[in-house]
mmCIF file of C-alpha atoms and ligand atoms in Angstrom:
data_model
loop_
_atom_site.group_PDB
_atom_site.id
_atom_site.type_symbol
_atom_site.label_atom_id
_atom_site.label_comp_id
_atom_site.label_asym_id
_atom_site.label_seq_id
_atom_site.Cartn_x
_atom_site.Cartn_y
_atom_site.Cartn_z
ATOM 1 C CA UNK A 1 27.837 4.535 -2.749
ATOM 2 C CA UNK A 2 24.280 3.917 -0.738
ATOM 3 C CA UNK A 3 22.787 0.418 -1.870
ATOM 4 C CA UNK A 4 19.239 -0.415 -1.191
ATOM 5 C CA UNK A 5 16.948 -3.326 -2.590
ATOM 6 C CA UNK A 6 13.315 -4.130 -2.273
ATOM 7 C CA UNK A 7 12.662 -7.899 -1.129
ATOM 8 C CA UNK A 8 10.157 -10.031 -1.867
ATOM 9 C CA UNK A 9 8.645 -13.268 -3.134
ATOM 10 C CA UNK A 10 7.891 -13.148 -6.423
ATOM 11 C CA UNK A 11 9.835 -10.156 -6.783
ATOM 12 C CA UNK A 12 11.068 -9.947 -10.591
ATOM 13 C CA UNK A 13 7.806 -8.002 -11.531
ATOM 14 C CA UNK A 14 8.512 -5.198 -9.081
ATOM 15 C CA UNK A 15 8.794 -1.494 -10.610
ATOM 16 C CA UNK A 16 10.710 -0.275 -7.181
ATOM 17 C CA UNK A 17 14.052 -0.155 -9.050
ATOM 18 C CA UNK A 18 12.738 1.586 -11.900
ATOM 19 C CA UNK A 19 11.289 4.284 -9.756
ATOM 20 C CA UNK A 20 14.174 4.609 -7.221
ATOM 21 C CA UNK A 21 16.978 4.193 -9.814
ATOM 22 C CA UNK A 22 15.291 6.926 -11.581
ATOM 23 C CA UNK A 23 14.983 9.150 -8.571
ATOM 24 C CA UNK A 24 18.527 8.786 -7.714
ATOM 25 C CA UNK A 25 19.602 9.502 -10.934
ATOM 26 C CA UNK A 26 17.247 13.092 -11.188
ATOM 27 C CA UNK A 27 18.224 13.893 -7.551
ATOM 28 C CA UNK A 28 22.233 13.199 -8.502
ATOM 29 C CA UNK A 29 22.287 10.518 -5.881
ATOM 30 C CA UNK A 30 25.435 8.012 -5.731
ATOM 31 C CA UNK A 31 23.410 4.743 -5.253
ATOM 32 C CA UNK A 32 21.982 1.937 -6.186
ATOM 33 C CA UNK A 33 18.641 -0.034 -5.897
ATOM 34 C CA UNK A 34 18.471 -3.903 -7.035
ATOM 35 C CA UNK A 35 15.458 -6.474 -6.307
ATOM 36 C CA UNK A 36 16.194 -9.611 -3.899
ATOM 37 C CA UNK A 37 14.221 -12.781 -4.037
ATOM 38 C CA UNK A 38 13.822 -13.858 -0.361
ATOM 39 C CA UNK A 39 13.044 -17.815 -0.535
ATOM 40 C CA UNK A 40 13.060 -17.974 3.150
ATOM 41 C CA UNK A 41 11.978 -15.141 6.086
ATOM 42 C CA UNK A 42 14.301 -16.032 8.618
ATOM 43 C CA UNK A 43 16.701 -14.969 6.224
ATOM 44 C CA UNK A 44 15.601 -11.132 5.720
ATOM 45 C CA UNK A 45 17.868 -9.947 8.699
ATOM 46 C CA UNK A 46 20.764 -11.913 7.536
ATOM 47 C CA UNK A 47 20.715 -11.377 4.069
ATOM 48 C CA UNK A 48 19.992 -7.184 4.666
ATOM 49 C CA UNK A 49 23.471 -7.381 6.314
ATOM 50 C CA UNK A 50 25.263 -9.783 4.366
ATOM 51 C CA UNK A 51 24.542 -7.424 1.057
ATOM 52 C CA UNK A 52 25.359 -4.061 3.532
ATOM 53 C CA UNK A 53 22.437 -2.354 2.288
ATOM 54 C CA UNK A 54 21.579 1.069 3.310
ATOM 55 C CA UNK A 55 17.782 0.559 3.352
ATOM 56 C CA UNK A 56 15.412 -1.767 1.843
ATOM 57 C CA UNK A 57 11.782 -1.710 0.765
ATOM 58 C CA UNK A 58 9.695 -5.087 1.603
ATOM 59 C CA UNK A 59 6.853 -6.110 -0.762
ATOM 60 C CA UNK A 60 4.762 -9.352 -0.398
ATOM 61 C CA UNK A 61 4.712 -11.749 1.405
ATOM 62 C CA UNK A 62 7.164 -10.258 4.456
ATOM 63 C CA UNK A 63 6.081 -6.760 5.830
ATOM 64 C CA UNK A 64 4.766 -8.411 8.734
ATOM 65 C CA UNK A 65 8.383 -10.605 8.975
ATOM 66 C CA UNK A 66 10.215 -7.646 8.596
ATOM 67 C CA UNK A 67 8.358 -5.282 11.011
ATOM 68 C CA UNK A 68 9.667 -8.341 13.941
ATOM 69 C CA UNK A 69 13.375 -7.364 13.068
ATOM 70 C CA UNK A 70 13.317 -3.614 13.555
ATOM 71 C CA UNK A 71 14.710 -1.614 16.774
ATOM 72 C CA UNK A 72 12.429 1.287 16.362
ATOM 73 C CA UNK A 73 9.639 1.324 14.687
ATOM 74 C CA UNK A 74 7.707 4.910 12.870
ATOM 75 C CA UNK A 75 3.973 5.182 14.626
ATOM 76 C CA UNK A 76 2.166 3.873 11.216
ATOM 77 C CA UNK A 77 4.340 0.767 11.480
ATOM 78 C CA UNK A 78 3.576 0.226 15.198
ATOM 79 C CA UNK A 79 -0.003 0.397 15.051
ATOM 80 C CA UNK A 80 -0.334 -1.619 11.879
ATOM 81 C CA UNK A 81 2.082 -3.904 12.576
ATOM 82 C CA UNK A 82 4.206 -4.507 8.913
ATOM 83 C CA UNK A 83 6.323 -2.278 7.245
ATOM 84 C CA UNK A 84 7.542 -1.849 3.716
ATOM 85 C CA UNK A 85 10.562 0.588 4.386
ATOM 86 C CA UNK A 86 13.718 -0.876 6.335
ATOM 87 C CA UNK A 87 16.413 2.067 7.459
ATOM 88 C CA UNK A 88 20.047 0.918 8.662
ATOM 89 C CA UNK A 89 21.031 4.060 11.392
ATOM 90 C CA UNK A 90 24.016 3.797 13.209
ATOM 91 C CA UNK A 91 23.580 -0.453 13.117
ATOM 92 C CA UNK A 92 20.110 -0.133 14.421
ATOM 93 C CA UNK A 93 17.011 -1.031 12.301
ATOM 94 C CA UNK A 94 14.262 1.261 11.786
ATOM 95 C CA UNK A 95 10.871 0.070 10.238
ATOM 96 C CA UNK A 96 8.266 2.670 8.662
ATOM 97 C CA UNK A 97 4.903 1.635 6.845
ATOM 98 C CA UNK A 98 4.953 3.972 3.831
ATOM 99 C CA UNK A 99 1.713 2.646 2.436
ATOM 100 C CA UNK A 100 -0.571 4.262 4.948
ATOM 101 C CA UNK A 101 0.433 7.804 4.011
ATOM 102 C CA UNK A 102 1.154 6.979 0.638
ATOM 103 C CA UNK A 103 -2.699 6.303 0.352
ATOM 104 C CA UNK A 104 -3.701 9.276 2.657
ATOM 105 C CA UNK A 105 -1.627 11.583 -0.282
ATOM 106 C CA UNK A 106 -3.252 9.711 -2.773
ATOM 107 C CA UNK A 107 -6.262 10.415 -2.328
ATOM 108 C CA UNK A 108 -6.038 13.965 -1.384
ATOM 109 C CA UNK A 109 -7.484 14.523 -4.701
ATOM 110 C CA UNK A 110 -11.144 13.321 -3.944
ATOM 111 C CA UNK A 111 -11.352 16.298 -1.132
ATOM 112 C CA UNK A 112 -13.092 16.508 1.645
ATOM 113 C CA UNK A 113 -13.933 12.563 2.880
ATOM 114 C CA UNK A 114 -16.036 11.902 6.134
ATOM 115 C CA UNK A 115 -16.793 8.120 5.212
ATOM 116 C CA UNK A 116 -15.025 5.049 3.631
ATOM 117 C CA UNK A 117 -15.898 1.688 2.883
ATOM 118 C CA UNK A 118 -12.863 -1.098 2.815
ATOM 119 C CA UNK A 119 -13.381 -4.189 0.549
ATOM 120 C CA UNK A 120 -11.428 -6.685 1.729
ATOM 121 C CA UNK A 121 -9.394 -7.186 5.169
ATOM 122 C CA UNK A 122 -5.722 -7.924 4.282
ATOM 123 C CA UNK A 123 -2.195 -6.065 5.530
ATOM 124 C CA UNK A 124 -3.270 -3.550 3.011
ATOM 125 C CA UNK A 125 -6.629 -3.201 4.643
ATOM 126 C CA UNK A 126 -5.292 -2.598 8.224
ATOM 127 C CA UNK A 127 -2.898 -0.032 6.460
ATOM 128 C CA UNK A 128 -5.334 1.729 5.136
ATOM 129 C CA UNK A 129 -8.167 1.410 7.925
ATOM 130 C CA UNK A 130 -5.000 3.118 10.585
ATOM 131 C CA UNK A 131 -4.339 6.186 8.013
ATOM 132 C CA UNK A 132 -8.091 6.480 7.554
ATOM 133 C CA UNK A 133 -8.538 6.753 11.111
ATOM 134 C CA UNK A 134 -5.347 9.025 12.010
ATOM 135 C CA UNK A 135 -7.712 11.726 9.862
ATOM 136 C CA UNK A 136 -10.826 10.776 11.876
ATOM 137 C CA UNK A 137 -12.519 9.271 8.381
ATOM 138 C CA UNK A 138 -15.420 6.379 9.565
ATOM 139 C CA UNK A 139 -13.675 3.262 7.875
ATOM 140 C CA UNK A 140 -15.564 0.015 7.136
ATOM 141 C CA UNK A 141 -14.466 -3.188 6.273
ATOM 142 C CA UNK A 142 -16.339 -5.364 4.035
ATOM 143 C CA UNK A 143 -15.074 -8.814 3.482
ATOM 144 C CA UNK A 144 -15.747 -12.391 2.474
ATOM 145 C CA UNK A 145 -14.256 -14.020 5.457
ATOM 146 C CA UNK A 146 -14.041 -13.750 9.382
ATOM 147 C CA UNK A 147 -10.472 -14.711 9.977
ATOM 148 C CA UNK A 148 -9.143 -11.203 10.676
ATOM 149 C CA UNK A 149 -11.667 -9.324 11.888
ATOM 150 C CA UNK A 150 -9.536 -8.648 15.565
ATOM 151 C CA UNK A 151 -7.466 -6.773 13.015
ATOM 152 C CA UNK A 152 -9.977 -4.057 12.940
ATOM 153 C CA UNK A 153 -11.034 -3.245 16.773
ATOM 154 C CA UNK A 154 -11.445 0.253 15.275
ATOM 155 C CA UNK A 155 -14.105 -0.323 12.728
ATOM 156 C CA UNK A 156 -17.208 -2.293 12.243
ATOM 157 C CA UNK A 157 -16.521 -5.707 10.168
ATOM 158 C CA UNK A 158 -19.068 -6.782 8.273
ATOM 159 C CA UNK A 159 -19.198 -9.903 6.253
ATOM 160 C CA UNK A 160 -20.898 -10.129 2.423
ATOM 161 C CA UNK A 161 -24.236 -11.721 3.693
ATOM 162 C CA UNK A 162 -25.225 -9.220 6.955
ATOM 163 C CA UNK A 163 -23.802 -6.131 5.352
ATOM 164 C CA UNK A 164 -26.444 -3.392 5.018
ATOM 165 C CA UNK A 165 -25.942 -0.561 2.249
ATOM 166 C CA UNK A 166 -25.362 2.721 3.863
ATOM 167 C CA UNK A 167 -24.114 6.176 2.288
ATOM 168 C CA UNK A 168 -20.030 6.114 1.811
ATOM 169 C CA UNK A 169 -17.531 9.226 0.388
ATOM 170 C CA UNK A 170 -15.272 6.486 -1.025
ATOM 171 C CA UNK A 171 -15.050 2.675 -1.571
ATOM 172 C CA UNK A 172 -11.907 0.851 -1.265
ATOM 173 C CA UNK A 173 -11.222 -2.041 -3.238
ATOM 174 C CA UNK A 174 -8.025 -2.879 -1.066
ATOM 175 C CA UNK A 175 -8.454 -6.968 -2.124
ATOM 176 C CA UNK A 176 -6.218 -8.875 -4.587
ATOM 177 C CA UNK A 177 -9.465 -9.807 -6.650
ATOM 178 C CA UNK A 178 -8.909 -8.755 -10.326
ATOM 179 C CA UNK A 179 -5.055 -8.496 -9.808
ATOM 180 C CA UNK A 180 -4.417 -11.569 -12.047
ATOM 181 C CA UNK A 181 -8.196 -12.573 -12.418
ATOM 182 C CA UNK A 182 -11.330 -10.918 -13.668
ATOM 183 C CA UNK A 183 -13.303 -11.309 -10.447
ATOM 184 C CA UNK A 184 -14.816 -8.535 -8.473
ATOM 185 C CA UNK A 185 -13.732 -7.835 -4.549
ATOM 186 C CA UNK A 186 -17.870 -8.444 -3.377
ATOM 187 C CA UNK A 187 -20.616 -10.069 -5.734
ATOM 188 C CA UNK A 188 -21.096 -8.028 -8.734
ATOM 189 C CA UNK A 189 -25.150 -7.245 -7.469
ATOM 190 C CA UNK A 190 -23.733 -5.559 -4.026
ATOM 191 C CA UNK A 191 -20.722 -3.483 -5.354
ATOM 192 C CA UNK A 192 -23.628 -1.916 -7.754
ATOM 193 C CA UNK A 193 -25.463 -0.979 -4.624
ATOM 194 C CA UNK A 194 -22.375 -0.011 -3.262
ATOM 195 C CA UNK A 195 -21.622 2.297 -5.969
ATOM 196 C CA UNK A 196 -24.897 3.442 -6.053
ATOM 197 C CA UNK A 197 -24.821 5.010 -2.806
ATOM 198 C CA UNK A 198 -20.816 5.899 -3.162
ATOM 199 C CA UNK A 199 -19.331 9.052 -4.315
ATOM 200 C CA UNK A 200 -15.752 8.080 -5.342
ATOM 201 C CA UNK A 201 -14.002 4.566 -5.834
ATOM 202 C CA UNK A 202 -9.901 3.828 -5.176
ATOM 203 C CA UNK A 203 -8.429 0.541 -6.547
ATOM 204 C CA UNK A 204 -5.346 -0.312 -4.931
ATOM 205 C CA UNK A 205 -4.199 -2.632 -7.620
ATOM 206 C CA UNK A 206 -2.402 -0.794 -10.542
ATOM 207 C CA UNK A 207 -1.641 -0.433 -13.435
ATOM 208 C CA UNK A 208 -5.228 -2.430 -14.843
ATOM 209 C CA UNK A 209 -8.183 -1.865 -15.437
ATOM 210 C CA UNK A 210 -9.942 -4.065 -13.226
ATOM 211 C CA UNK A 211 -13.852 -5.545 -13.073
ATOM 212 C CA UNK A 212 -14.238 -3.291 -9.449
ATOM 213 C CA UNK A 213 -12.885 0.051 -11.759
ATOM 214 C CA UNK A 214 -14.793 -0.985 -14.917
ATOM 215 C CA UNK A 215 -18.015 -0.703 -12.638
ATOM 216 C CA UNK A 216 -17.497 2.197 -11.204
ATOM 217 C CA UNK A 217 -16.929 3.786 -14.482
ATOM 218 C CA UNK A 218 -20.114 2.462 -15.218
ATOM 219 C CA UNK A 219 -22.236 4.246 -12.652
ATOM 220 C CA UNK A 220 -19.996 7.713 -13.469
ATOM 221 C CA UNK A 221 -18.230 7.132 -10.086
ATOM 222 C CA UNK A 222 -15.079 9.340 -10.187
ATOM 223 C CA UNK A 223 -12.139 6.818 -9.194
ATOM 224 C CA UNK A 224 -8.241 6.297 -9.714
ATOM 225 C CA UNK A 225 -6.227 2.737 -9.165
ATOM 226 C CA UNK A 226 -3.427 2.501 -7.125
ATOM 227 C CA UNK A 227 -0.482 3.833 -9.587
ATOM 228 C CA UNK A 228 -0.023 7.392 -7.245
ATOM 229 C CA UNK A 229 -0.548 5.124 -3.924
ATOM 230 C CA UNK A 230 2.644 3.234 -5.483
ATOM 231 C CA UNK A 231 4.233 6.255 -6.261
ATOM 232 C CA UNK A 232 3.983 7.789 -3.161
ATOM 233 C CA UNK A 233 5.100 5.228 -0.669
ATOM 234 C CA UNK A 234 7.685 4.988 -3.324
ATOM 235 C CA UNK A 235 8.839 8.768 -2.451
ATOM 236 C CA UNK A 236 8.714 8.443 1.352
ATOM 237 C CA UNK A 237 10.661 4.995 1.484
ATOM 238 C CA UNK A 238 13.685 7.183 -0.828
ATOM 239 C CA UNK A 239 13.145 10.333 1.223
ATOM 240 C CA UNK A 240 13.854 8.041 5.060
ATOM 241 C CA UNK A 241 16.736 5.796 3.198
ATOM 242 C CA UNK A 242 18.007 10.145 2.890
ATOM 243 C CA UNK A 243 17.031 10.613 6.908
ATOM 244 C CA UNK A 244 14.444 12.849 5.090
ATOM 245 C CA UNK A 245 16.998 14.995 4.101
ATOM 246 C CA UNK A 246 15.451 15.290 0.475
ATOM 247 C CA UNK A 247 12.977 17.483 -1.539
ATOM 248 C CA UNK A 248 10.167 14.953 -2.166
ATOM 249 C CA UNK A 249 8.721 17.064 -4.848
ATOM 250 C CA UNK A 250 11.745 16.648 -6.591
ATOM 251 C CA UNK A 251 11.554 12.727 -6.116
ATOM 252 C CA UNK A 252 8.060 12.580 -6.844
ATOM 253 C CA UNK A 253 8.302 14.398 -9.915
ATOM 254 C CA UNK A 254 11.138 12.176 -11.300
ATOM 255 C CA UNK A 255 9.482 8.523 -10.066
ATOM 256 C CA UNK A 256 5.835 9.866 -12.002
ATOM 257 C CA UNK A 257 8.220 10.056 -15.224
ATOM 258 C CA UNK A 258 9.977 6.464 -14.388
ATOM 259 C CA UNK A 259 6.234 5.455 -14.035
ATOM 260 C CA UNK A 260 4.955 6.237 -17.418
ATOM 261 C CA UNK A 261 7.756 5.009 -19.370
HETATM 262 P P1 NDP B 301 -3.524 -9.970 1.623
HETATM 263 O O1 NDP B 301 -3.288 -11.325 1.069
HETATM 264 O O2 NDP B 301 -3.001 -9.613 2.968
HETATM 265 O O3 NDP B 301 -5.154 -9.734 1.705
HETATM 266 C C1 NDP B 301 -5.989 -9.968 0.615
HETATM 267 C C2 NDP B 301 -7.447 -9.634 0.984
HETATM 268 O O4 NDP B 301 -8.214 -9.791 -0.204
HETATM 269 C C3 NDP B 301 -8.062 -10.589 2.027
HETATM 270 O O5 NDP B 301 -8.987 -9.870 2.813
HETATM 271 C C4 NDP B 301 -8.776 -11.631 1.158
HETATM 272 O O6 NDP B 301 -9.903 -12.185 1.805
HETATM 273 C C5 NDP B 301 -9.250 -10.754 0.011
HETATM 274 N N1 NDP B 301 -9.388 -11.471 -1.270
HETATM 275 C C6 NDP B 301 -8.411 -12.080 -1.980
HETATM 276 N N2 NDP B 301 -8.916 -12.583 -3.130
HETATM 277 C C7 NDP B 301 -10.242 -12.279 -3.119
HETATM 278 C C8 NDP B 301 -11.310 -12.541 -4.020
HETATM 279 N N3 NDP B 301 -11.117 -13.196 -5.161
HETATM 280 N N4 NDP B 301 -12.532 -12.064 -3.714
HETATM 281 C C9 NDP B 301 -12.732 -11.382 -2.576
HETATM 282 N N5 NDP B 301 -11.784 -11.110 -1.658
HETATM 283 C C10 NDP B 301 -10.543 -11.558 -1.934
HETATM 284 O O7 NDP B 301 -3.052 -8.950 0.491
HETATM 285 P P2 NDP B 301 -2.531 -7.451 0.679
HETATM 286 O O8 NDP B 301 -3.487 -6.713 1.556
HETATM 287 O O9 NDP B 301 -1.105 -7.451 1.052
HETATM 288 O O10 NDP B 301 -2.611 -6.885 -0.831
HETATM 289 C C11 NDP B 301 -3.851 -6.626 -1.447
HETATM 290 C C12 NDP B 301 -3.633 -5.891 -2.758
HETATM 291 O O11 NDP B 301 -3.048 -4.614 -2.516
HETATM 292 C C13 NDP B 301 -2.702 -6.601 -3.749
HETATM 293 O O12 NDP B 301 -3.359 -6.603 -5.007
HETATM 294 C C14 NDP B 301 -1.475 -5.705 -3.780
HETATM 295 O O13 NDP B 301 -0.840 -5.764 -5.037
HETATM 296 C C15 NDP B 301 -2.092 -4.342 -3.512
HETATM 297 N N6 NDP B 301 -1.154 -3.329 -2.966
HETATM 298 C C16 NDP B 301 -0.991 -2.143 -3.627
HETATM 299 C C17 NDP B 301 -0.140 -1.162 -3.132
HETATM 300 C C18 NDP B 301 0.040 0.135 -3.871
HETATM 301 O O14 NDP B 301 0.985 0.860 -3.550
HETATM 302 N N7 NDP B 301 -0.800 0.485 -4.819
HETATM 303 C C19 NDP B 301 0.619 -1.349 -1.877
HETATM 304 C C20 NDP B 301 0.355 -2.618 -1.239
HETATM 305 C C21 NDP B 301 -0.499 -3.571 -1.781
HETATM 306 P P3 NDP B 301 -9.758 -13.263 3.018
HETATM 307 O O15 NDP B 301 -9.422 -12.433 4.247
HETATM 308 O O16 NDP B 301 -11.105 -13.884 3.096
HETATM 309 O O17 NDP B 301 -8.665 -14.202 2.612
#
């Protein structure tokens, strides 16, 4: 039997089981998928081996801690520099950042987009800025503080006060602001001229209807939170614990039903 885990800190609201336990179960898989609370990050390494886990996922606060123990590293990981997907080969690590191309797929949807506006400037944020770029979309960032704006060599930073409203395809809020609050990702006055000049609006928080949604709703902004994102970097992570030896139809279809129920 294969045994994976998804690590994290808190970890005990994490739907990762749900959806890979289902998965396995639809695909006739003999393994299983449990959640670890990691108190400590020097311990990741250790306590991957110690439980002789196949793979693991890695949720906040140690993608950037786990991308430092891997032996080879996928070219979304390397660039971004965290991963959420850890692969034991042969006794070697290897680290992939699902999220990036988990977002791309989600929003596929939308169509064609040329520009993108980021709110926000966290690991998510750099994720999402490197998959935006691998398609040659202009990304953004918009945020309310300074302190990580070498994180984003490939796009102009702007903070809240010298930001000037320009036309985007799609505004990101990529931000934890309405995750366990009410509290919009920019002041409420410039994410309505945002949205004013915006086509279509992605939350990456799921599974709420948050203040940055409720507003774009508002102004008749087509938009979607981060449930499919989820979903999808859900489907990769399974498919690479499988060497991509699966049908990720298959797994997508079964981890959309563990979703809903
Ligand atoms: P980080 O802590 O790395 O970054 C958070 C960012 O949000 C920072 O730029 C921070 O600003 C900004 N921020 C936080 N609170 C506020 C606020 N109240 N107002 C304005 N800006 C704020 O977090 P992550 O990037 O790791 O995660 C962000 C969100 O993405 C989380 O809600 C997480 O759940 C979600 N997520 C969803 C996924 C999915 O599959 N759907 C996958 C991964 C993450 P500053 O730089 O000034 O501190």
């Amino acid at each position: 039997m294969k045994k994976f885990a998804v690590f994290g800190n808190p970890i005990k609201h994490s739907i990762s089981p749900r959806l890979h336990n289902y998965a396995i179960k639809e695909l006739g898989l003999d393994a299983f998928y449990s959640r670890i609370l990691l108190e400590d990050n020097i311990k990741l390494k250790e306590k991957f081996n110690t439980l002789n886990l196949d793979g693991a996922n890695i949720t906040i606060p140690f993608k950037e801690d786990a991308f430092k123990v891997c032996d080879h590293l996928d070219r979304y990981a390397n660039h971004i520099g965290s991963i959420n997907t850890l692969v034991k080969k042969n006794n070697t690590l290897y680290g992939y950042n699902t999220d990036a191309p988990g977002f791309l797929k989600a929003i596929e949807e939308f169509g064609k987009i040329n520009s993108a506006l980021i709110l926000g400037a966290g690991g998510t944020a750099k994720a999402l800025a490197y998959a935006l770029y691998t398609k040659n979309i202009k990304a953004d960032i918009l945020n309310r503080s300074e302190k990580r704006k070498s994180n984003f060599k490939q796009s102009n930073f702007y903070l809240w006060d010298d930001f000037k409203i320009e036309q985007y395809d799609l505004v990101i809020n990529s931000t934890s602001a309405g995750l366990v609050d009410e509290e919009y990702p920019v002041p409420k006055e410039l994410l309505e001229d945002i949205f004013k000049n915006s086509s279509f609006a992605f939350d990456v928080i799921y599974n709420k209807n948050t203040p940055f949604l409720r507003l774009a709703n508002s102004f008749k902004i087509p938009n979607k939170d981060g449930k499919d994102m989820l979903v999808y970097q859900a489907v990769l992570a399974l498919n690479f614990f499988y060497n991509s030896n699966l049908d990720e139809k298959k797994i997508e279809i079964a981890m959309k039903k563990a979703i809903s129920l």
